[in-house]
Amino acid sequence: MNIADHEPVVAFTLARYPRRERVRALAHLGLDRWPLAHVPGLRFWRLLGVGQGRVFDPHADLHRYALFTVWRSLEDLRRFENTSAVMGRIYQRAEEAWTVHMLPVSWHGTWGGNDPFQGFVAAPPPQADPWIILTRATIRSTRVRAFLRAVPAVAEQLLQQPALLQSVGVGEAPLFYQATLSLWSTLPSVKRFAYSQNAHADVIKRTRKEQWYREEMFARFRPLASFGTWDGIDPLGTLTE
């Protein structure tokens, strides 16, 4: 699927730094805030720390860094990727970096009190293309223990899904502000995992009944294009071409 240069778009970048650049990777989480706040056309952004492994982990991976952005137009995004100091540092210093451009197909909830995708026209769902799923929550301090106890069983089931292409746990702060971005080959597989797998279905019920979250967001995206590598490959490969 192609979109016009003037249409809004969403992007996600995941970068991994060599050991010698670990301090600089952490510095991005602070130093990049000012330049991002002044980028033309950037409507919403979050600098994100990354957990160890492929799912939520309370232990940070100090070699990885992520950036989630929402843009007024594809043209603004391309200008940022080609000319910004933020992306320039990633390209120069990261051991590898992966970026995906995508459109929201459906979403509900808020992030930081706002709807990041306000004004978007929901993209038509892909027919045979992959899906990208974002789940994000602000966890109540009184529910962190219950959340951490529930994570291992859900994570184990997630990683066993044949249709799961890749996934990563990210967050704005340890424990309380958490998100997972996952890539799937088919939507039915996402739905089966979300609502038919015992551990995950049970957690969904408990989050509602016990009010684990102060805020949450769930979004499904249609990928448009992907660049670079994630753990040595592009997990979307030719699926977005």
mmCIF file of C-alpha atoms in Angstrom:
data_model
loop_
_atom_site.group_PDB
_atom_site.id
_atom_site.type_symbol
_atom_site.label_atom_id
_atom_site.label_comp_id
_atom_site.label_asym_id
_atom_site.label_seq_id
_atom_site.Cartn_x
_atom_site.Cartn_y
_atom_site.Cartn_z
ATOM 1 C CA MET A 1 0.000 0.000 0.000
ATOM 2 C CA ASN A 2 1.260 3.455 -0.900
ATOM 3 C CA ILE A 3 0.171 6.766 0.587
ATOM 4 C CA ALA A 4 0.575 10.325 -0.638
ATOM 5 C CA ASP A 5 3.378 12.496 0.721
ATOM 6 C CA HIS A 6 0.882 14.806 2.454
ATOM 7 C CA GLU A 7 -0.905 12.051 4.412
ATOM 8 C CA PRO A 8 -0.213 11.392 8.131
ATOM 9 C CA VAL A 9 1.866 8.389 9.123
ATOM 10 C CA VAL A 10 3.338 6.608 12.159
ATOM 11 C CA ALA A 11 6.902 5.320 12.599
ATOM 12 C CA PHE A 12 8.776 3.105 15.039
ATOM 13 C CA THR A 13 12.561 2.779 15.233
ATOM 14 C CA LEU A 14 14.472 0.231 17.312
ATOM 15 C CA ALA A 15 18.240 0.667 17.634
ATOM 16 C CA ARG A 16 20.877 -1.558 19.230
ATOM 17 C CA TYR A 17 24.266 -0.154 20.206
ATOM 18 C CA PRO A 18 27.593 -1.930 20.695
ATOM 19 C CA ARG A 19 28.820 -2.292 24.259
ATOM 20 C CA ARG A 20 31.228 0.631 23.946
ATOM 21 C CA GLU A 21 28.313 2.924 23.014
ATOM 22 C CA ARG A 22 26.058 1.915 25.912
ATOM 23 C CA VAL A 23 26.355 5.250 27.699
ATOM 24 C CA ARG A 24 25.504 7.122 24.519
ATOM 25 C CA ALA A 25 22.477 4.922 23.982
ATOM 26 C CA LEU A 26 21.196 5.895 27.422
ATOM 27 C CA ALA A 27 21.995 9.529 26.722
ATOM 28 C CA HIS A 28 19.588 9.494 23.787
ATOM 29 C CA LEU A 29 16.691 9.151 26.237
ATOM 30 C CA GLY A 30 17.547 12.544 27.688
ATOM 31 C CA LEU A 31 19.419 14.486 25.027
ATOM 32 C CA ASP A 32 16.974 13.811 22.185
ATOM 33 C CA ARG A 33 14.008 15.358 23.969
ATOM 34 C CA TRP A 34 14.792 18.952 23.062
ATOM 35 C CA PRO A 35 15.404 18.429 19.333
ATOM 36 C CA LEU A 36 12.319 16.202 19.005
ATOM 37 C CA ALA A 37 10.175 18.894 20.601
ATOM 38 C CA HIS A 38 11.119 21.232 17.738
ATOM 39 C CA VAL A 39 10.784 18.956 14.694
ATOM 40 C CA PRO A 40 8.331 20.350 12.098
ATOM 41 C CA GLY A 41 5.383 18.057 11.497
ATOM 42 C CA LEU A 42 6.032 15.792 14.504
ATOM 43 C CA ARG A 43 2.656 15.542 16.249
ATOM 44 C CA PHE A 44 3.458 12.994 18.970
ATOM 45 C CA TRP A 45 6.609 11.196 20.090
ATOM 46 C CA ARG A 46 7.964 8.984 22.819
ATOM 47 C CA LEU A 47 11.559 8.027 23.576
ATOM 48 C CA LEU A 48 11.495 4.508 24.948
ATOM 49 C CA GLY A 49 13.778 2.300 26.946
ATOM 50 C CA VAL A 50 13.815 -1.367 25.964
ATOM 51 C CA GLY A 51 13.552 -4.494 28.078
ATOM 52 C CA GLN A 52 15.734 -7.538 27.746
ATOM 53 C CA GLY A 53 14.566 -10.205 25.339
ATOM 54 C CA ARG A 54 11.451 -10.124 23.155
ATOM 55 C CA VAL A 55 8.749 -9.378 25.725
ATOM 56 C CA PHE A 56 8.183 -7.154 28.738
ATOM 57 C CA ASP A 57 11.059 -7.402 31.183
ATOM 58 C CA PRO A 58 11.548 -5.203 34.263
ATOM 59 C CA HIS A 59 15.291 -5.377 33.577
ATOM 60 C CA ALA A 60 16.419 -2.808 31.018
ATOM 61 C CA ASP A 61 18.549 -3.655 28.011
ATOM 62 C CA LEU A 62 21.069 -0.823 28.187
ATOM 63 C CA HIS A 63 22.179 -1.410 24.599
ATOM 64 C CA ARG A 64 18.794 -0.758 22.990
ATOM 65 C CA TYR A 65 16.668 2.336 22.477
ATOM 66 C CA ALA A 66 13.363 2.930 20.682
ATOM 67 C CA LEU A 67 11.529 5.883 19.205
ATOM 68 C CA PHE A 68 7.786 6.020 18.465
ATOM 69 C CA THR A 69 6.580 8.960 16.357
ATOM 70 C CA VAL A 70 3.354 10.237 14.776
ATOM 71 C CA TRP A 71 3.663 12.609 11.822
ATOM 72 C CA ARG A 72 1.569 15.228 10.087
ATOM 73 C CA SER A 73 2.738 13.833 6.756
ATOM 74 C CA LEU A 74 4.963 11.218 5.158
ATOM 75 C CA GLU A 75 6.975 14.081 3.721
ATOM 76 C CA ASP A 76 7.758 15.379 7.229
ATOM 77 C CA LEU A 77 8.827 11.900 8.339
ATOM 78 C CA ARG A 78 11.138 11.423 5.372
ATOM 79 C CA ARG A 79 12.723 14.831 5.950
ATOM 80 C CA PHE A 80 13.352 13.902 9.587
ATOM 81 C CA GLU A 81 14.936 10.570 8.674
ATOM 82 C CA ASN A 82 17.179 12.153 6.043
ATOM 83 C CA THR A 83 18.290 15.342 7.808
ATOM 84 C CA SER A 84 17.775 15.193 11.582
ATOM 85 C CA ALA A 85 20.646 14.958 14.051
ATOM 86 C CA VAL A 86 18.633 12.419 16.058
ATOM 87 C CA MET A 87 18.471 9.912 13.230
ATOM 88 C CA GLY A 88 21.994 10.795 12.141
ATOM 89 C CA ARG A 89 23.353 9.712 15.529
ATOM 90 C CA ILE A 90 21.410 6.470 15.362
ATOM 91 C CA TYR A 91 22.703 5.649 11.886
ATOM 92 C CA GLN A 92 26.291 6.493 12.850
ATOM 93 C CA ARG A 93 26.545 4.873 16.265
ATOM 94 C CA ALA A 94 24.049 2.022 16.397
ATOM 95 C CA GLU A 95 25.203 -1.498 15.656
ATOM 96 C CA GLU A 96 21.898 -2.023 13.901
ATOM 97 C CA ALA A 97 18.639 -0.135 13.534
ATOM 98 C CA TRP A 98 15.214 -1.046 12.200
ATOM 99 C CA THR A 99 12.400 1.326 11.219
ATOM 100 C CA VAL A 100 8.840 0.694 10.116
ATOM 101 C CA HIS A 101 6.361 3.171 8.615
ATOM 102 C CA MET A 102 2.747 2.255 9.342
ATOM 103 C CA LEU A 103 -0.881 3.394 9.434
ATOM 104 C CA PRO A 104 -3.331 2.804 12.287
ATOM 105 C CA VAL A 105 -6.218 0.536 11.306
ATOM 106 C CA SER A 106 -8.005 0.570 14.665
ATOM 107 C CA TRP A 107 -7.241 1.892 18.119
ATOM 108 C CA HIS A 108 -8.753 2.816 21.456
ATOM 109 C CA GLY A 109 -7.509 4.410 24.645
ATOM 110 C CA THR A 110 -5.085 7.227 25.338
ATOM 111 C CA TRP A 111 -1.364 7.777 25.775
ATOM 112 C CA GLY A 112 -0.341 10.538 28.149
ATOM 113 C CA GLY A 113 -3.935 11.709 28.236
ATOM 114 C CA ASN A 114 -4.122 12.148 24.465
ATOM 115 C CA ASP A 115 -5.182 10.226 21.387
ATOM 116 C CA PRO A 116 -1.954 10.164 19.321
ATOM 117 C CA PHE A 117 -3.886 9.225 16.186
ATOM 118 C CA GLN A 118 -6.565 11.890 16.364
ATOM 119 C CA GLY A 119 -7.381 13.045 12.850
ATOM 120 C CA PHE A 120 -6.268 9.817 11.172
ATOM 121 C CA VAL A 121 -8.707 8.087 8.885
ATOM 122 C CA ALA A 122 -8.512 4.415 9.802
ATOM 123 C CA ALA A 123 -6.530 2.578 7.131
ATOM 124 C CA PRO A 124 -8.232 -0.310 5.329
ATOM 125 C CA PRO A 125 -7.213 -3.597 6.938
ATOM 126 C CA PRO A 126 -4.570 -5.591 5.084
ATOM 127 C CA GLN A 127 -5.753 -8.670 3.266
ATOM 128 C CA ALA A 128 -2.720 -10.948 3.482
ATOM 129 C CA ASP A 129 -0.173 -8.471 4.833
ATOM 130 C CA PRO A 130 1.367 -8.561 8.308
ATOM 131 C CA TRP A 131 -0.023 -6.667 11.275
ATOM 132 C CA ILE A 132 1.699 -4.620 13.958
ATOM 133 C CA ILE A 133 0.099 -4.518 17.399
ATOM 134 C CA LEU A 134 0.806 -1.971 20.121
ATOM 135 C CA THR A 135 -0.396 -2.525 23.683
ATOM 136 C CA ARG A 136 0.496 0.174 26.160
ATOM 137 C CA ALA A 137 -0.498 0.832 29.783
ATOM 138 C CA THR A 138 0.231 2.952 32.821
ATOM 139 C CA ILE A 139 0.168 0.498 35.708
ATOM 140 C CA ARG A 140 -1.195 1.526 39.078
ATOM 141 C CA SER A 141 1.473 1.318 41.776
ATOM 142 C CA THR A 142 -0.771 -0.942 43.869
ATOM 143 C CA ARG A 143 -1.094 -3.393 40.955
ATOM 144 C CA VAL A 144 2.537 -3.715 39.867
ATOM 145 C CA ARG A 145 3.081 -6.907 41.866
ATOM 146 C CA ALA A 146 0.055 -8.592 40.291
ATOM 147 C CA PHE A 147 1.173 -7.446 36.849
ATOM 148 C CA LEU A 148 4.683 -8.849 37.293
ATOM 149 C CA ARG A 149 3.325 -12.184 38.495
ATOM 150 C CA ALA A 150 1.114 -12.477 35.418
ATOM 151 C CA VAL A 151 3.809 -11.609 32.860
ATOM 152 C CA PRO A 152 5.811 -14.899 32.670
ATOM 153 C CA ALA A 153 2.869 -17.109 31.646
ATOM 154 C CA VAL A 154 1.638 -14.614 29.041
ATOM 155 C CA ALA A 155 5.152 -14.104 27.677
ATOM 156 C CA GLU A 156 5.685 -17.853 27.343
ATOM 157 C CA GLN A 157 2.464 -18.239 25.367
ATOM 158 C CA LEU A 158 3.280 -15.243 23.182
ATOM 159 C CA LEU A 159 6.663 -16.598 22.138
ATOM 160 C CA GLN A 160 5.097 -19.937 21.209
ATOM 161 C CA GLN A 161 2.810 -18.388 18.594
ATOM 162 C CA PRO A 162 3.820 -19.531 15.065
ATOM 163 C CA ALA A 163 2.456 -16.332 13.511
ATOM 164 C CA LEU A 164 4.544 -14.058 15.750
ATOM 165 C CA LEU A 165 7.285 -12.542 13.591
ATOM 166 C CA GLN A 166 8.979 -10.426 16.272
ATOM 167 C CA SER A 167 8.186 -8.532 19.465
ATOM 168 C CA VAL A 168 9.780 -6.155 21.945
ATOM 169 C CA GLY A 169 8.912 -4.719 25.340
ATOM 170 C CA VAL A 170 9.441 -0.970 25.684
ATOM 171 C CA GLY A 171 8.659 1.651 28.305
ATOM 172 C CA GLU A 172 8.901 5.296 29.254
ATOM 173 C CA ALA A 173 9.907 4.392 32.815
ATOM 174 C CA PRO A 174 10.618 1.157 34.672
ATOM 175 C CA LEU A 175 7.586 -0.849 35.795
ATOM 176 C CA PHE A 176 4.837 1.781 35.638
ATOM 177 C CA TYR A 177 4.770 2.800 31.941
ATOM 178 C CA GLN A 178 4.970 -0.274 29.752
ATOM 179 C CA ALA A 179 4.231 -1.250 26.155
ATOM 180 C CA THR A 180 4.729 -4.163 23.800
ATOM 181 C CA LEU A 181 5.088 -3.850 20.041
ATOM 182 C CA SER A 182 4.582 -7.118 18.181
ATOM 183 C CA LEU A 183 4.621 -8.131 14.503
ATOM 184 C CA TRP A 184 2.236 -10.824 13.262
ATOM 185 C CA SER A 185 1.721 -12.545 9.939
ATOM 186 C CA THR A 186 -2.089 -12.797 10.259
ATOM 187 C CA LEU A 187 -4.846 -11.116 12.249
ATOM 188 C CA PRO A 188 -6.708 -14.334 13.187
ATOM 189 C CA SER A 189 -3.557 -15.432 15.009
ATOM 190 C CA VAL A 190 -3.558 -12.201 17.006
ATOM 191 C CA LYS A 191 -7.179 -12.711 18.010
ATOM 192 C CA ARG A 192 -6.629 -16.336 18.994
ATOM 193 C CA PHE A 193 -3.723 -15.365 21.220
ATOM 194 C CA ALA A 194 -5.553 -12.405 22.757
ATOM 195 C CA TYR A 195 -8.852 -14.098 23.537
ATOM 196 C CA SER A 196 -8.392 -17.870 23.361
ATOM 197 C CA GLN A 197 -5.079 -18.444 25.139
ATOM 198 C CA ASN A 198 -5.830 -19.082 28.815
ATOM 199 C CA ALA A 199 -3.089 -16.982 30.381
ATOM 200 C CA HIS A 200 -3.648 -13.897 28.228
ATOM 201 C CA ALA A 201 -7.440 -14.085 28.338
ATOM 202 C CA ASP A 202 -7.292 -14.376 32.129
ATOM 203 C CA VAL A 203 -5.035 -11.325 32.377
ATOM 204 C CA ILE A 204 -7.429 -9.283 30.226
ATOM 205 C CA LYS A 205 -10.272 -10.138 32.593
ATOM 206 C CA ARG A 206 -8.206 -9.350 35.673
ATOM 207 C CA THR A 207 -7.027 -5.979 34.366
ATOM 208 C CA ARG A 208 -10.670 -4.912 34.049
ATOM 209 C CA LYS A 209 -11.941 -6.447 37.269
ATOM 210 C CA GLU A 210 -9.009 -5.361 39.452
ATOM 211 C CA GLN A 211 -8.345 -2.061 37.633
ATOM 212 C CA TRP A 212 -4.643 -2.624 37.044
ATOM 213 C CA TYR A 213 -4.208 0.339 34.709
ATOM 214 C CA ARG A 214 -4.633 4.073 35.152
ATOM 215 C CA GLU A 215 -4.418 4.456 31.368
ATOM 216 C CA GLU A 216 -4.139 2.119 28.421
ATOM 217 C CA MET A 217 -4.015 2.031 24.649
ATOM 218 C CA PHE A 218 -4.407 -0.744 22.110
ATOM 219 C CA ALA A 219 -3.720 -0.172 18.429
ATOM 220 C CA ARG A 220 -3.467 -2.233 15.260
ATOM 221 C CA PHE A 221 -1.320 -0.992 12.395
ATOM 222 C CA ARG A 222 -0.844 -1.770 8.739
ATOM 223 C CA PRO A 223 2.884 -1.618 7.873
ATOM 224 C CA LEU A 224 3.796 0.381 4.787
ATOM 225 C CA ALA A 225 7.560 -0.079 4.544
ATOM 226 C CA SER A 226 10.430 -1.274 6.714
ATOM 227 C CA PHE A 227 14.164 -0.564 6.663
ATOM 228 C CA GLY A 228 17.271 -1.946 8.324
ATOM 229 C CA THR A 229 17.563 -4.991 10.575
ATOM 230 C CA TRP A 230 16.255 -6.259 13.900
ATOM 231 C CA ASP A 231 18.384 -9.065 15.360
ATOM 232 C CA GLY A 232 20.141 -9.390 12.042
ATOM 233 C CA ILE A 233 17.141 -9.457 9.681
ATOM 234 C CA ASP A 234 14.167 -7.373 8.611
ATOM 235 C CA PRO A 235 11.323 -9.295 10.308
ATOM 236 C CA LEU A 236 8.839 -8.012 7.744
ATOM 237 C CA GLY A 237 11.156 -8.940 4.864
ATOM 238 C CA THR A 238 9.367 -8.716 1.539
ATOM 239 C CA LEU A 239 5.940 -8.625 3.195
ATOM 240 C CA THR A 240 5.762 -4.821 3.005
ATOM 241 C CA GLU A 241 7.117 -4.506 -0.535
#
